[in-house]
JSON list of C-alpha atoms in Angstrom, two decimals:
[
{"chain": "A", "resi": 30, "resn": "MET", "atom": "CA", "xyz": [0.00, 0.00, 0.00]},
{"chain": "A", "resi": 31, "resn": "THR", "atom": "CA", "xyz": [1.25, 3.49, -0.82]},
{"chain": "A", "resi": 32, "resn": "SER", "atom": "CA", "xyz": [2.24, 5.39, 2.30]},
{"chain": "A", "resi": 33, "resn": "PRO", "atom": "CA", "xyz": [0.35, 8.56, 3.34]},
{"chain": "A", "resi": 34, "resn": "ARG", "atom": "CA", "xyz": [3.51, 10.58, 2.71]},
{"chain": "A", "resi": 35, "resn": "SER", "atom": "CA", "xyz": [3.99, 9.27, -0.82]},
{"chain": "A", "resi": 36, "resn": "ALA", "atom": "CA", "xyz": [0.27, 9.70, -1.52]},
{"chain": "A", "resi": 37, "resn": "ALA", "atom": "CA", "xyz": [0.50, 13.35, -0.47]},
{"chain": "A", "resi": 38, "resn": "ASP", "atom": "CA", "xyz": [3.58, 13.79, -2.66]},
{"chain": "A", "resi": 39, "resn": "LEU", "atom": "CA", "xyz": [1.70, 12.33, -5.62]},
{"chain": "A", "resi": 40, "resn": "VAL", "atom": "CA", "xyz": [-1.24, 14.65, -5.00]},
{"chain": "A", "resi": 41, "resn": "ARG", "atom": "CA", "xyz": [1.14, 17.62, -5.12]},
{"chain": "A", "resi": 42, "resn": "ARG", "atom": "CA", "xyz": [2.73, 16.42, -8.35]},
{"chain": "A", "resi": 43, "resn": "VAL", "atom": "CA", "xyz": [-0.64, 15.93, -10.05]},
{"chain": "A", "resi": 44, "resn": "ILE", "atom": "CA", "xyz": [-1.88, 19.36, -8.95]},
{"chain": "A", "resi": 45, "resn": "ASP", "atom": "CA", "xyz": [1.37, 20.95, -10.16]},
{"chain": "A", "resi": 46, "resn": "ALA", "atom": "CA", "xyz": [0.94, 19.20, -13.52]},
{"chain": "A", "resi": 47, "resn": "LEU", "atom": "CA", "xyz": [-2.48, 20.75, -14.18]},
{"chain": "A", "resi": 48, "resn": "ASP", "atom": "CA", "xyz": [-2.78, 23.30, -16.97]},
{"chain": "A", "resi": 49, "resn": "GLY", "atom": "CA", "xyz": [-3.19, 26.49, -14.96]},
{"chain": "A", "resi": 50, "resn": "ARG", "atom": "CA", "xyz": [-4.68, 28.41, -17.88]},
{"chain": "A", "resi": 51, "resn": "VAL", "atom": "CA", "xyz": [-7.47, 25.88, -18.37]},
{"chain": "A", "resi": 52, "resn": "ILE", "atom": "CA", "xyz": [-8.25, 25.48, -14.66]},
{"chain": "A", "resi": 53, "resn": "GLY", "atom": "CA", "xyz": [-8.10, 29.23, -14.09]},
{"chain": "A", "resi": 54, "resn": "ASP", "atom": "CA", "xyz": [-10.46, 29.96, -16.99]},
{"chain": "A", "resi": 55, "resn": "VAL", "atom": "CA", "xyz": [-12.97, 27.39, -15.68]},
{"chain": "A", "resi": 56, "resn": "TYR", "atom": "CA", "xyz": [-13.28, 29.15, -12.32]},
{"chain": "A", "resi": 57, "resn": "CYS", "atom": "CA", "xyz": [-12.52, 32.78, -13.13]},
{"chain": "A", "resi": 58, "resn": "ASP", "atom": "CA", "xyz": [-13.58, 34.85, -16.16]},
{"chain": "A", "resi": 59, "resn": "GLU", "atom": "CA", "xyz": [-10.69, 37.29, -15.85]},
{"chain": "A", "resi": 60, "resn": "GLY", "atom": "CA", "xyz": [-7.21, 36.72, -14.46]},
{"chain": "A", "resi": 61, "resn": "GLY", "atom": "CA", "xyz": [-7.76, 32.98, -14.35]},
{"chain": "A", "resi": 62, "resn": "GLU", "atom": "CA", "xyz": [-4.13, 31.90, -14.13]},
{"chain": "A", "resi": 63, "resn": "ALA", "atom": "CA", "xyz": [-3.49, 34.29, -11.23]},
{"chain": "A", "resi": 64, "resn": "PHE", "atom": "CA", "xyz": [-6.67, 32.98, -9.56]},
{"chain": "A", "resi": 65, "resn": "TRP", "atom": "CA", "xyz": [-5.38, 29.41, -9.88]},
{"chain": "A", "resi": 66, "resn": "GLU", "atom": "CA", "xyz": [-1.91, 30.28, -8.57]},
{"chain": "A", "resi": 67, "resn": "GLU", "atom": "CA", "xyz": [-3.51, 31.75, -5.44]},
{"chain": "A", "resi": 68, "resn": "ARG", "atom": "CA", "xyz": [-5.54, 28.60, -4.85]},
{"chain": "A", "resi": 69, "resn": "ARG", "atom": "CA", "xyz": [-3.22, 25.84, -6.03]},
{"chain": "A", "resi": 70, "resn": "LEU", "atom": "CA", "xyz": [-1.55, 25.26, -2.66]},
{"chain": "A", "resi": 71, "resn": "PRO", "atom": "CA", "xyz": [-4.83, 25.56, -0.67]},
{"chain": "A", "resi": 72, "resn": "VAL", "atom": "CA", "xyz": [-6.37, 22.96, -3.01]},
{"chain": "A", "resi": 73, "resn": "VAL", "atom": "CA", "xyz": [-3.62, 20.56, -1.94]},
{"chain": "A", "resi": 74, "resn": "GLU", "atom": "CA", "xyz": [-3.79, 21.47, 1.76]},
{"chain": "A", "resi": 75, "resn": "PHE", "atom": "CA", "xyz": [-7.57, 21.39, 2.17]},
{"chain": "A", "resi": 76, "resn": "GLY", "atom": "CA", "xyz": [-7.94, 18.44, -0.21]},
{"chain": "A", "resi": 77, "resn": "LEU", "atom": "CA", "xyz": [-5.53, 16.33, 1.85]},
{"chain": "A", "resi": 78, "resn": "ARG", "atom": "CA", "xyz": [-7.44, 17.27, 5.02]},
{"chain": "A", "resi": 79, "resn": "TRP", "atom": "CA", "xyz": [-10.60, 16.10, 3.30]},
{"chain": "A", "resi": 80, "resn": "GLY", "atom": "CA", "xyz": [-8.86, 12.87, 2.33]},
{"chain": "A", "resi": 81, "resn": "SER", "atom": "CA", "xyz": [-7.67, 12.37, 5.91]},
{"chain": "A", "resi": 82, "resn": "GLU", "atom": "CA", "xyz": [-11.25, 12.64, 7.19]},
{"chain": "A", "resi": 83, "resn": "LEU", "atom": "CA", "xyz": [-12.39, 10.12, 4.58]},
{"chain": "A", "resi": 84, "resn": "ARG", "atom": "CA", "xyz": [-9.67, 7.68, 5.71]},
{"chain": "A", "resi": 85, "resn": "ARG", "atom": "CA", "xyz": [-11.32, 7.69, 9.14]},
{"chain": "A", "resi": 86, "resn": "ARG", "atom": "CA", "xyz": [-14.80, 7.10, 7.77]},
{"chain": "A", "resi": 87, "resn": "LEU", "atom": "CA", "xyz": [-14.60, 4.86, 4.72]},
{"chain": "A", "resi": 88, "resn": "PRO", "atom": "CA", "xyz": [-13.77, 1.14, 4.52]},
{"chain": "A", "resi": 89, "resn": "ARG", "atom": "CA", "xyz": [-11.04, -0.17, 2.28]},
{"chain": "A", "resi": 90, "resn": "GLY", "atom": "CA", "xyz": [-12.09, -1.54, -1.07]},
{"chain": "A", "resi": 91, "resn": "GLY", "atom": "CA", "xyz": [-15.45, 0.22, -1.35]},
{"chain": "A", "resi": 92, "resn": "ARG", "atom": "CA", "xyz": [-16.70, 2.48, -4.09]},
{"chain": "A", "resi": 93, "resn": "SER", "atom": "CA", "xyz": [-17.38, 6.22, -4.29]},
{"chain": "A", "resi": 94, "resn": "PHE", "atom": "CA", "xyz": [-19.09, 8.51, -6.77]},
{"chain": "A", "resi": 95, "resn": "TYR", "atom": "CA", "xyz": [-18.39, 12.26, -6.91]},
{"chain": "A", "resi": 96, "resn": "VAL", "atom": "CA", "xyz": [-21.02, 14.49, -8.51]},
{"chain": "A", "resi": 97, "resn": "GLY", "atom": "CA", "xyz": [-19.67, 17.51, -10.38]},
{"chain": "A", "resi": 98, "resn": "ALA", "atom": "CA", "xyz": [-16.11, 16.67, -9.34]},
{"chain": "A", "resi": 99, "resn": "GLY", "atom": "CA", "xyz": [-13.48, 19.26, -10.17]},
{"chain": "A", "resi": 100, "resn": "VAL", "atom": "CA", "xyz": [-10.02, 20.24, -9.09]},
{"chain": "A", "resi": 101, "resn": "ALA", "atom": "CA", "xyz": [-11.03, 20.67, -5.43]},
{"chain": "A", "resi": 102, "resn": "GLU", "atom": "CA", "xyz": [-12.19, 17.05, -5.20]},
{"chain": "A", "resi": 103, "resn": "LEU", "atom": "CA", "xyz": [-9.07, 15.66, -6.86]},
{"chain": "A", "resi": 104, "resn": "PRO", "atom": "CA", "xyz": [-6.87, 15.19, -3.73]},
{"chain": "A", "resi": 105, "resn": "ALA", "atom": "CA", "xyz": [-9.68, 13.49, -1.77]},
{"chain": "A", "resi": 106, "resn": "MET", "atom": "CA", "xyz": [-10.42, 11.15, -4.66]},
{"chain": "A", "resi": 107, "resn": "MET", "atom": "CA", "xyz": [-6.73, 10.32, -5.01]},
{"chain": "A", "resi": 108, "resn": "VAL", "atom": "CA", "xyz": [-6.43, 9.52, -1.30]},
{"chain": "A", "resi": 109, "resn": "GLU", "atom": "CA", "xyz": [-9.36, 7.11, -1.62]},
{"chain": "A", "resi": 110, "resn": "GLU", "atom": "CA", "xyz": [-7.80, 5.32, -4.58]},
{"chain": "A", "resi": 111, "resn": "ILE", "atom": "CA", "xyz": [-4.18, 5.30, -3.40]},
{"chain": "A", "resi": 112, "resn": "GLU", "atom": "CA", "xyz": [-4.50, 4.75, 0.35]},
{"chain": "A", "resi": 113, "resn": "LEU", "atom": "CA", "xyz": [-7.79, 2.88, 0.68]},
{"chain": "A", "resi": 114, "resn": "GLY", "atom": "CA", "xyz": [-7.72, 0.88, -2.55]},
{"chain": "A", "resi": 115, "resn": "ARG", "atom": "CA", "xyz": [-11.21, 2.13, -3.38]},
{"chain": "A", "resi": 116, "resn": "THR", "atom": "CA", "xyz": [-12.83, 2.45, -6.80]},
{"chain": "A", "resi": 117, "resn": "VAL", "atom": "CA", "xyz": [-13.66, 6.08, -7.46]},
{"chain": "A", "resi": 118, "resn": "SER", "atom": "CA", "xyz": [-15.83, 7.38, -10.29]},
{"chain": "A", "resi": 119, "resn": "ALA", "atom": "CA", "xyz": [-16.72, 10.99, -10.95]},
{"chain": "A", "resi": 120, "resn": "SER", "atom": "CA", "xyz": [-18.70, 13.15, -13.35]},
{"chain": "A", "resi": 121, "resn": "ASN", "atom": "CA", "xyz": [-18.34, 16.75, -14.45]},
{"chain": "A", "resi": 122, "resn": "LEU", "atom": "CA", "xyz": [-20.23, 18.75, -17.09]},
{"chain": "A", "resi": 123, "resn": "ARG", "atom": "CA", "xyz": [-17.20, 20.94, -17.88]},
{"chain": "A", "resi": 124, "resn": "GLY", "atom": "CA", "xyz": [-15.38, 19.11, -20.65]},
{"chain": "A", "resi": 125, "resn": "GLU", "atom": "CA", "xyz": [-12.24, 21.26, -20.59]},
{"chain": "A", "resi": 126, "resn": "GLU", "atom": "CA", "xyz": [-11.76, 20.68, -16.88]},
{"chain": "A", "resi": 127, "resn": "CYS", "atom": "CA", "xyz": [-12.26, 16.92, -17.30]},
{"chain": "A", "resi": 128, "resn": "ASP", "atom": "CA", "xyz": [-9.61, 16.85, -20.02]},
{"chain": "A", "resi": 129, "resn": "ALA", "atom": "CA", "xyz": [-7.13, 18.82, -17.91]},
{"chain": "A", "resi": 130, "resn": "LEU", "atom": "CA", "xyz": [-7.65, 16.64, -14.83]},
{"chain": "A", "resi": 131, "resn": "ASN", "atom": "CA", "xyz": [-7.44, 13.40, -16.79]},
{"chain": "A", "resi": 132, "resn": "ARG", "atom": "CA", "xyz": [-4.23, 14.41, -18.58]},
{"chain": "A", "resi": 133, "resn": "ALA", "atom": "CA", "xyz": [-2.51, 15.08, -15.24]},
{"chain": "A", "resi": 134, "resn": "LEU", "atom": "CA", "xyz": [-3.83, 11.85, -13.70]},
{"chain": "A", "resi": 135, "resn": "SER", "atom": "CA", "xyz": [-2.83, 9.75, -16.69]},
{"chain": "A", "resi": 136, "resn": "ALA", "atom": "CA", "xyz": [0.65, 11.26, -16.77]},
{"chain": "A", "resi": 137, "resn": "HIS", "atom": "CA", "xyz": [1.20, 9.96, -13.22]},
{"chain": "A", "resi": 138, "resn": "GLY", "atom": "CA", "xyz": [-0.13, 6.46, -13.87]},
{"chain": "A", "resi": 139, "resn": "LEU", "atom": "CA", "xyz": [-3.41, 6.75, -11.97]},
{"chain": "A", "resi": 140, "resn": "ARG", "atom": "CA", "xyz": [-6.54, 4.93, -13.15]},
{"chain": "A", "resi": 141, "resn": "LEU", "atom": "CA", "xyz": [-8.80, 7.61, -11.67]},
{"chain": "A", "resi": 142, "resn": "ARG", "atom": "CA", "xyz": [-10.74, 9.58, -14.29]},
{"chain": "A", "resi": 143, "resn": "VAL", "atom": "CA", "xyz": [-13.37, 12.31, -14.25]},
{"chain": "A", "resi": 144, "resn": "ASP", "atom": "CA", "xyz": [-16.03, 11.55, -16.86]},
{"chain": "A", "resi": 145, "resn": "HIS", "atom": "CA", "xyz": [-17.52, 14.34, -18.95]},
{"chain": "A", "resi": 146, "resn": "ALA", "atom": "CA", "xyz": [-21.03, 13.12, -18.21]},
{"chain": "A", "resi": 147, "resn": "ASP", "atom": "CA", "xyz": [-24.28, 13.89, -16.42]},
{"chain": "A", "resi": 148, "resn": "ALA", "atom": "CA", "xyz": [-24.51, 12.48, -12.89]},
{"chain": "A", "resi": 149, "resn": "LEU", "atom": "CA", "xyz": [-27.98, 11.23, -13.79]},
{"chain": "A", "resi": 150, "resn": "ASP", "atom": "CA", "xyz": [-26.22, 8.55, -15.84]},
{"chain": "A", "resi": 151, "resn": "CYS", "atom": "CA", "xyz": [-24.54, 7.08, -12.75]},
{"chain": "A", "resi": 152, "resn": "ALA", "atom": "CA", "xyz": [-25.52, 3.42, -12.71]},
{"chain": "A", "resi": 153, "resn": "VAL", "atom": "CA", "xyz": [-23.35, 1.84, -10.02]},
{"chain": "A", "resi": 154, "resn": "ASP", "atom": "CA", "xyz": [-24.01, 1.21, -6.35]},
{"chain": "A", "resi": 155, "resn": "VAL", "atom": "CA", "xyz": [-21.64, 3.04, -4.00]},
{"chain": "A", "resi": 156, "resn": "ASP", "atom": "CA", "xyz": [-21.06, 3.41, -0.26]},
{"chain": "A", "resi": 157, "resn": "HIS", "atom": "CA", "xyz": [-19.94, 7.05, -0.48]},
{"chain": "A", "resi": 158, "resn": "ILE", "atom": "CA", "xyz": [-21.17, 10.01, -2.52]},
{"chain": "A", "resi": 159, "resn": "GLY", "atom": "CA", "xyz": [-19.37, 13.32, -2.89]},
{"chain": "A", "resi": 160, "resn": "LEU", "atom": "CA", "xyz": [-21.97, 16.05, -3.36]},
{"chain": "A", "resi": 161, "resn": "VAL", "atom": "CA", "xyz": [-20.21, 19.37, -2.89]},
{"chain": "A", "resi": 162, "resn": "SER", "atom": "CA", "xyz": [-21.61, 22.69, -4.17]},
{"chain": "A", "resi": 163, "resn": "VAL", "atom": "CA", "xyz": [-23.81, 20.91, -6.71]},
{"chain": "A", "resi": 164, "resn": "ALA", "atom": "CA", "xyz": [-27.31, 22.07, -5.75]},
{"chain": "A", "resi": 165, "resn": "SER", "atom": "CA", "xyz": [-25.94, 25.57, -5.07]},
{"chain": "A", "resi": 166, "resn": "ASP", "atom": "CA", "xyz": [-24.04, 25.96, -8.37]},
{"chain": "A", "resi": 167, "resn": "PRO", "atom": "CA", "xyz": [-24.96, 29.43, -9.73]},
{"chain": "A", "resi": 168, "resn": "GLU", "atom": "CA", "xyz": [-24.33, 28.45, -13.36]},
{"chain": "A", "resi": 169, "resn": "THR", "atom": "CA", "xyz": [-26.66, 25.44, -13.28]},
{"chain": "A", "resi": 170, "resn": "TYR", "atom": "CA", "xyz": [-29.22, 26.67, -10.74]},
{"chain": "A", "resi": 171, "resn": "PRO", "atom": "CA", "xyz": [-29.11, 30.50, -10.67]},
{"chain": "A", "resi": 172, "resn": "LEU", "atom": "CA", "xyz": [-32.39, 30.92, -8.78]},
{"chain": "A", "resi": 173, "resn": "VAL", "atom": "CA", "xyz": [-31.80, 28.14, -6.24]},
{"chain": "A", "resi": 174, "resn": "SER", "atom": "CA", "xyz": [-28.25, 29.41, -5.69]},
{"chain": "A", "resi": 175, "resn": "GLY", "atom": "CA", "xyz": [-29.36, 33.03, -5.38]},
{"chain": "A", "resi": 176, "resn": "LEU", "atom": "CA", "xyz": [-31.93, 32.17, -2.71]},
{"chain": "A", "resi": 177, "resn": "THR", "atom": "CA", "xyz": [-29.56, 29.81, -0.91]},
{"chain": "A", "resi": 178, "resn": "TYR", "atom": "CA", "xyz": [-26.89, 32.46, -0.47]},
{"chain": "A", "resi": 179, "resn": "GLY", "atom": "CA", "xyz": [-29.23, 35.42, 0.00]},
{"chain": "A", "resi": 180, "resn": "ARG", "atom": "CA", "xyz": [-28.21, 37.12, -3.25]},
{"chain": "A", "resi": 181, "resn": "LEU", "atom": "CA", "xyz": [-31.77, 37.08, -4.55]},
{"chain": "A", "resi": 182, "resn": "HIS", "atom": "CA", "xyz": [-34.83, 38.48, -2.78]},
{"chain": "A", "resi": 183, "resn": "PRO", "atom": "CA", "xyz": [-37.93, 36.24, -2.88]},
{"chain": "A", "resi": 184, "resn": "ALA", "atom": "CA", "xyz": [-39.95, 39.15, -4.30]},
{"chain": "A", "resi": 185, "resn": "LEU", "atom": "CA", "xyz": [-37.80, 39.06, -7.43]},
{"chain": "A", "resi": 186, "resn": "VAL", "atom": "CA", "xyz": [-38.00, 35.31, -8.04]},
{"chain": "A", "resi": 187, "resn": "ASP", "atom": "CA", "xyz": [-39.65, 33.91, -11.15]},
{"chain": "A", "resi": 188, "resn": "VAL", "atom": "CA", "xyz": [-41.71, 31.29, -9.31]},
{"chain": "A", "resi": 189, "resn": "ASP", "atom": "CA", "xyz": [-42.27, 29.06, -12.34]},
{"chain": "A", "resi": 190, "resn": "ALA", "atom": "CA", "xyz": [-38.57, 29.08, -13.27]},
{"chain": "A", "resi": 191, "resn": "PHE", "atom": "CA", "xyz": [-37.65, 28.36, -9.64]},
{"chain": "A", "resi": 192, "resn": "ALA", "atom": "CA", "xyz": [-40.05, 25.40, -9.60]},
{"chain": "A", "resi": 193, "resn": "VAL", "atom": "CA", "xyz": [-38.26, 23.95, -12.63]},
{"chain": "A", "resi": 194, "resn": "GLU", "atom": "CA", "xyz": [-34.83, 24.31, -10.97]},
{"chain": "A", "resi": 195, "resn": "ARG", "atom": "CA", "xyz": [-36.13, 22.89, -7.69]},
{"chain": "A", "resi": 196, "resn": "ALA", "atom": "CA", "xyz": [-37.59, 19.85, -9.43]},
{"chain": "A", "resi": 197, "resn": "HIS", "atom": "CA", "xyz": [-34.32, 19.26, -11.28]},
{"chain": "A", "resi": 198, "resn": "VAL", "atom": "CA", "xyz": [-32.30, 19.42, -8.04]},
{"chain": "A", "resi": 199, "resn": "GLN", "atom": "CA", "xyz": [-34.71, 17.03, -6.36]},
{"chain": "A", "resi": 200, "resn": "GLY", "atom": "CA", "xyz": [-34.60, 14.62, -9.30]},
{"chain": "A", "resi": 201, "resn": "LEU", "atom": "CA", "xyz": [-30.79, 14.70, -9.47]},
{"chain": "A", "resi": 202, "resn": "LEU", "atom": "CA", "xyz": [-30.37, 14.05, -5.75]},
{"chain": "A", "resi": 203, "resn": "ARG", "atom": "CA", "xyz": [-33.02, 11.34, -5.76]},
{"chain": "A", "resi": 204, "resn": "THR", "atom": "CA", "xyz": [-31.35, 9.53, -8.67]},
{"chain": "A", "resi": 205, "resn": "VAL", "atom": "CA", "xyz": [-27.86, 9.77, -7.21]},
{"chain": "A", "resi": 206, "resn": "LEU", "atom": "CA", "xyz": [-28.72, 9.05, -3.58]},
{"chain": "A", "resi": 207, "resn": "GLU", "atom": "CA", "xyz": [-30.75, 5.99, -4.50]},
{"chain": "A", "resi": 208, "resn": "ARG", "atom": "CA", "xyz": [-27.45, 4.41, -5.58]},
{"chain": "A", "resi": 209, "resn": "LEU", "atom": "CA", "xyz": [-26.10, 4.68, -2.01]},
{"chain": "A", "resi": 210, "resn": "THR", "atom": "CA", "xyz": [-25.89, 1.37, -0.16]},
{"chain": "A", "resi": 211, "resn": "LEU", "atom": "CA", "xyz": [-26.80, 1.71, 3.50]},
{"chain": "A", "resi": 212, "resn": "PRO", "atom": "CA", "xyz": [-25.22, 2.46, 5.82]},
{"chain": "A", "resi": 213, "resn": "GLY", "atom": "CA", "xyz": [-23.41, 4.93, 3.61]},
{"chain": "A", "resi": 214, "resn": "LEU", "atom": "CA", "xyz": [-21.65, 8.28, 3.71]},
{"chain": "A", "resi": 215, "resn": "VAL", "atom": "CA", "xyz": [-22.34, 11.55, 1.92]},
{"chain": "A", "resi": 216, "resn": "THR", "atom": "CA", "xyz": [-19.78, 14.34, 1.79]},
{"chain": "A", "resi": 217, "resn": "THR", "atom": "CA", "xyz": [-21.60, 17.62, 1.26]},
{"chain": "A", "resi": 218, "resn": "THR", "atom": "CA", "xyz": [-21.89, 21.30, 2.15]},
{"chain": "A", "resi": 219, "resn": "VAL", "atom": "CA", "xyz": [-24.07, 22.91, 4.81]},
{"chain": "A", "resi": 220, "resn": "GLU", "atom": "CA", "xyz": [-26.09, 24.55, 2.03]},
{"chain": "A", "resi": 221, "resn": "GLU", "atom": "CA", "xyz": [-27.01, 21.18, 0.56]},
{"chain": "A", "resi": 222, "resn": "VAL", "atom": "CA", "xyz": [-27.85, 19.39, 3.81]},
{"chain": "A", "resi": 223, "resn": "PRO", "atom": "CA", "xyz": [-31.56, 20.43, 3.78]},
{"chain": "A", "resi": 224, "resn": "TRP", "atom": "CA", "xyz": [-31.99, 18.86, 0.33]},
{"chain": "A", "resi": 225, "resn": "ILE", "atom": "CA", "xyz": [-30.51, 15.59, 1.57]},
{"chain": "A", "resi": 226, "resn": "LEU", "atom": "CA", "xyz": [-32.54, 15.63, 4.79]},
{"chain": "A", "resi": 227, "resn": "ALA", "atom": "CA", "xyz": [-35.71, 16.13, 2.75]},
{"chain": "A", "resi": 228, "resn": "TRP", "atom": "CA", "xyz": [-34.77, 13.15, 0.56]},
{"chain": "A", "resi": 229, "resn": "ALA", "atom": "CA", "xyz": [-33.98, 11.03, 3.63]},
{"chain": "A", "resi": 230, "resn": "GLU", "atom": "CA", "xyz": [-37.33, 11.83, 5.24]},
{"chain": "A", "resi": 231, "resn": "ALA", "atom": "CA", "xyz": [-39.22, 10.95, 2.07]},
{"chain": "A", "resi": 232, "resn": "ARG", "atom": "CA", "xyz": [-37.17, 7.77, 1.70]},
{"chain": "A", "resi": 233, "resn": "GLY", "atom": "CA", "xyz": [-37.71, 6.73, 5.32]},
{"chain": "A", "resi": 234, "resn": "VAL", "atom": "CA", "xyz": [-34.02, 6.63, 6.23]},
{"chain": "A", "resi": 235, "resn": "VAL", "atom": "CA", "xyz": [-31.94, 8.42, 8.84]},
{"chain": "A", "resi": 236, "resn": "ALA", "atom": "CA", "xyz": [-29.29, 11.06, 8.12]},
{"chain": "A", "resi": 237, "resn": "CYS", "atom": "CA", "xyz": [-26.87, 11.98, 10.91]},
{"chain": "A", "resi": 238, "resn": "ALA", "atom": "CA", "xyz": [-24.19, 14.69, 10.70]},
{"chain": "A", "resi": 239, "resn": "ASP", "atom": "CA", "xyz": [-20.98, 14.76, 12.69]},
{"chain": "A", "resi": 240, "resn": "ASP", "atom": "CA", "xyz": [-19.28, 17.92, 13.96]},
{"chain": "A", "resi": 241, "resn": "THR", "atom": "CA", "xyz": [-16.23, 17.88, 11.69]},
{"chain": "A", "resi": 242, "resn": "MET", "atom": "CA", "xyz": [-16.04, 20.51, 8.95]},
{"chain": "A", "resi": 243, "resn": "VAL", "atom": "CA", "xyz": [-13.31, 20.92, 6.33]},
{"chain": "A", "resi": 244, "resn": "GLU", "atom": "CA", "xyz": [-12.56, 24.11, 4.42]},
{"chain": "A", "resi": 245, "resn": "THR", "atom": "CA", "xyz": [-12.54, 24.17, 0.63]},
{"chain": "A", "resi": 246, "resn": "ALA", "atom": "CA", "xyz": [-10.22, 26.17, -1.60]},
{"chain": "A", "resi": 247, "resn": "ILE", "atom": "CA", "xyz": [-12.27, 27.05, -4.68]},
{"chain": "A", "resi": 248, "resn": "VAL", "atom": "CA", "xyz": [-15.91, 27.79, -3.78]},
{"chain": "A", "resi": 249, "resn": "GLY", "atom": "CA", "xyz": [-15.19, 28.41, -0.10]},
{"chain": "A", "resi": 250, "resn": "ASP", "atom": "CA", "xyz": [-18.15, 26.50, 1.34]},
{"chain": "A", "resi": 251, "resn": "PRO", "atom": "CA", "xyz": [-17.00, 24.20, 4.17]},
{"chain": "A", "resi": 252, "resn": "ILE", "atom": "CA", "xyz": [-17.87, 20.55, 3.79]},
{"chain": "A", "resi": 253, "resn": "GLY", "atom": "CA", "xyz": [-19.11, 18.00, 6.30]},
{"chain": "A", "resi": 254, "resn": "PHE", "atom": "CA", "xyz": [-20.20, 14.39, 6.49]},
{"chain": "A", "resi": 255, "resn": "LEU", "atom": "CA", "xyz": [-23.64, 12.78, 6.70]},
{"chain": "A", "resi": 256, "resn": "ARG", "atom": "CA", "xyz": [-24.03, 9.13, 7.68]},
{"chain": "A", "resi": 257, "resn": "ILE", "atom": "CA", "xyz": [-27.13, 7.63, 6.05]},
{"chain": "A", "resi": 258, "resn": "ALA", "atom": "CA", "xyz": [-28.71, 4.52, 7.61]},
{"chain": "A", "resi": 259, "resn": "THR", "atom": "CA", "xyz": [-31.97, 2.61, 7.51]},
{"chain": "A", "resi": 260, "resn": "GLY", "atom": "CA", "xyz": [-34.62, 3.31, 10.12]},
{"chain": "A", "resi": 261, "resn": "GLY", "atom": "CA", "xyz": [-35.70, 0.71, 12.64]},
{"chain": "A", "resi": 262, "resn": "ALA", "atom": "CA", "xyz": [-37.85, -0.04, 15.63]},
{"chain": "A", "resi": 263, "resn": "GLY", "atom": "CA", "xyz": [-37.34, 2.48, 18.40]},
{"chain": "A", "resi": 264, "resn": "GLY", "atom": "CA", "xyz": [-35.64, 4.90, 16.04]},
{"chain": "A", "resi": 265, "resn": "ALA", "atom": "CA", "xyz": [-32.37, 4.08, 14.34]},
{"chain": "A", "resi": 266, "resn": "THR", "atom": "CA", "xyz": [-29.12, 5.90, 14.94]},
{"chain": "A", "resi": 267, "resn": "CYS", "atom": "CA", "xyz": [-26.29, 6.34, 12.47]}
]
């Protein structure tokens, strides 16, 4: 098994190998390369912290799926594959970012890939789902995101358009979360927890959060961990 030290070294080499122009342009309209240079080291630092928390929570040899995975998820996914021997799959709708990530991963001999695909096409059962800043993405869900972060006043919301976005978020989460074997783990942001709790209540399962939060380097929303388990007589605990 690769040692934690060598895994961290490999994470740094892969991040350093990324095309800064491409990654910068994905996340910043102007001054993208400078934006990436400011966040490159935090991506490694916070990503390895994320990976360390996953080492404590995930079994060896399981399987994870990351929805909308980008550069911020890369270190955590690498830790899963390298240190836990897990199978990791991921999807991302940004083709240029997928290409940049996959070139760097391939150059370092890793089998991990980020598919340019819709998460709705996920068809494998997993014991861990990465769901970070997906339902709050301003490009995909401008109204949901605007209300989530308080950038948009309810009086200005197009109710019909919001209903369409809300239904799409619900459908995406329902499709993805139904692939989670129980008990299972979801890595997510505080902003997305209410969506998952609503799904869990409708599904008749229990979702329990722990107190650990990890910073993120790109979007800035801290992430946490939800343990999902089946209900039972007397009330199940996670």
